[in-house]
CSV table of C-alpha atoms in Angstrom, one decimal:
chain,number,residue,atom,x,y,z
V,1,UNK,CA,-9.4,-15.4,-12.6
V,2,UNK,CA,-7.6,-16.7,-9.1
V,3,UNK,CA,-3.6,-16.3,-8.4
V,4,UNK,CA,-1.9,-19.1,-6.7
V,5,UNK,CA,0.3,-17.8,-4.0
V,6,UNK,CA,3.8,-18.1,-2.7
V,7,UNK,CA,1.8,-20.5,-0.3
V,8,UNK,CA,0.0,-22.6,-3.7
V,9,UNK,CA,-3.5,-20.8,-2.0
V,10,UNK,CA,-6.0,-20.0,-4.5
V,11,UNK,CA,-9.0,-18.0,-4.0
V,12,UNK,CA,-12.4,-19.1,-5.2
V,13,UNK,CA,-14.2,-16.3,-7.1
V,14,UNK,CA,-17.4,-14.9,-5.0
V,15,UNK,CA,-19.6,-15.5,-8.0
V,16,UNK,CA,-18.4,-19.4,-8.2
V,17,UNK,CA,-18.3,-20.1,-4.2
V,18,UNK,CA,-22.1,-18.2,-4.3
V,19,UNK,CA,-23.5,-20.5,-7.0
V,20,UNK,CA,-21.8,-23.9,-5.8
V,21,UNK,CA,-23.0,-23.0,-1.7
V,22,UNK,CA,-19.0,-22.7,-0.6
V,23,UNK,CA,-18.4,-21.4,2.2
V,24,UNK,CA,-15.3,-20.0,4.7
V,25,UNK,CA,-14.7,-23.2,6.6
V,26,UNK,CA,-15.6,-25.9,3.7
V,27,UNK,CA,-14.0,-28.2,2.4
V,28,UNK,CA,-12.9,-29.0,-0.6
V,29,UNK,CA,-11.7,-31.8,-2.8
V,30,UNK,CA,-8.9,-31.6,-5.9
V,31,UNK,CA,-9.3,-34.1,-8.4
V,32,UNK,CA,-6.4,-34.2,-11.0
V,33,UNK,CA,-7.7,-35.2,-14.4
V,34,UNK,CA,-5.2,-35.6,-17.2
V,35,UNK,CA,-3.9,-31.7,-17.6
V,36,UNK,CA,-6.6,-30.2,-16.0
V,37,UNK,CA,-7.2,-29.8,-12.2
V,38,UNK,CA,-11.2,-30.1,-10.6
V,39,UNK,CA,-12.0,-28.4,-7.6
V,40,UNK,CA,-15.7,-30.0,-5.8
V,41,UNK,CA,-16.8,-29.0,-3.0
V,42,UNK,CA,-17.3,-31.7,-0.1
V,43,UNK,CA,-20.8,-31.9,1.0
V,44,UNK,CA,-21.4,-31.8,4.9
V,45,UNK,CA,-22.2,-35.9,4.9
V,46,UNK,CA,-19.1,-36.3,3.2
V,47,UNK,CA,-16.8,-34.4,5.5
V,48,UNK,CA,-14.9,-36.2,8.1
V,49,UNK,CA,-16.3,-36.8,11.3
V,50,UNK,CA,-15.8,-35.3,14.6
V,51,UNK,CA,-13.9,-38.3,15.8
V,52,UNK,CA,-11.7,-38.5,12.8
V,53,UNK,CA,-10.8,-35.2,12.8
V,54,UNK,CA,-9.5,-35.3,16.6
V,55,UNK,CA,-7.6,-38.7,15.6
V,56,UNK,CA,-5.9,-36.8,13.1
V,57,UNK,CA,-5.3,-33.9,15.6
V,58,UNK,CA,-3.5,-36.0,18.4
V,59,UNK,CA,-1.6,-38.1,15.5
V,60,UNK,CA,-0.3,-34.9,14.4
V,61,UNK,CA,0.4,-33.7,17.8
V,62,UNK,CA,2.4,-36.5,18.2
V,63,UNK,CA,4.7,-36.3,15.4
V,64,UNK,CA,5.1,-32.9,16.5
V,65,UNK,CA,6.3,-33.8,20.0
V,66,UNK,CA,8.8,-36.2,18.9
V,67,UNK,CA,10.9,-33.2,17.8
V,68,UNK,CA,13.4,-32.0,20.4
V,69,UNK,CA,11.6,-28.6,21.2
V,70,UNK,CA,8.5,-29.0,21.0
V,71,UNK,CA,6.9,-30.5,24.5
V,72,UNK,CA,10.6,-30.9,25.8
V,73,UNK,CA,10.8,-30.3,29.6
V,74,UNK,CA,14.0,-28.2,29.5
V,75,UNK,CA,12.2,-26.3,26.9
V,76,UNK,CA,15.3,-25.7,24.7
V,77,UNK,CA,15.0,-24.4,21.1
V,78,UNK,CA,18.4,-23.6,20.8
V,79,UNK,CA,17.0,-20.0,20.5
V,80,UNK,CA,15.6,-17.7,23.1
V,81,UNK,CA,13.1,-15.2,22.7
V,82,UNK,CA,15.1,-11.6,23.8
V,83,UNK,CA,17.7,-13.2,20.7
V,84,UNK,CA,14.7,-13.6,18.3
V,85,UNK,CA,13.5,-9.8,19.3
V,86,UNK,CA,17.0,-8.4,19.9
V,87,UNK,CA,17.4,-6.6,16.5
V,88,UNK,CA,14.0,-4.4,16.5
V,89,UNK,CA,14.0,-1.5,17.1
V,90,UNK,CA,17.6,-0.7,15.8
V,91,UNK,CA,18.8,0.9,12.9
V,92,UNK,CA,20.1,-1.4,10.3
């Protein structure tokens, strides 16, 4: 029996990732079927290639930079790092 966590990451049980060949590092698909969820493991041919995984990478970079602080030459978060850290250490 898994646990879905505050996340939604489940854990595949060591006897069921032995038998099926899964891995750290695979991946896998989730198929929906009526009330019941599949899990299948993608098979190495069927896993996206080198060049569509960078693709995605640098599209994701770029929705990434179009926010204000991230890649912005000023570098302002509208936070600074001593405020973030300023309360450790203290008694509450």
């Amino acid at each position: 029996m898994s646990k879905v966590t505050s996340k939604l990451q489940v854990t595949i049980p060591k006897a069921i990732a032995d038998r099926h060949g899964v891995r750290p590092g695979d991946q896998v698909r989730w198929i929906t079927a009526g009330d019941t969820i599949r899990i299948e493991p993608m098979r190495r041919s069927e896993a996206l290639s080198v060049a569509e995984r960078l693709r995605l990478f640098d599209a994701a970079t770029r929705r990434l930079r179009r926010k204000k602080w991230v890649g912005s030459p000023s570098g302002d978060r509208g936070w600074t790092r001593a405020e973030l850290y300023e309360d450790r250490g203290r008694p509450r």
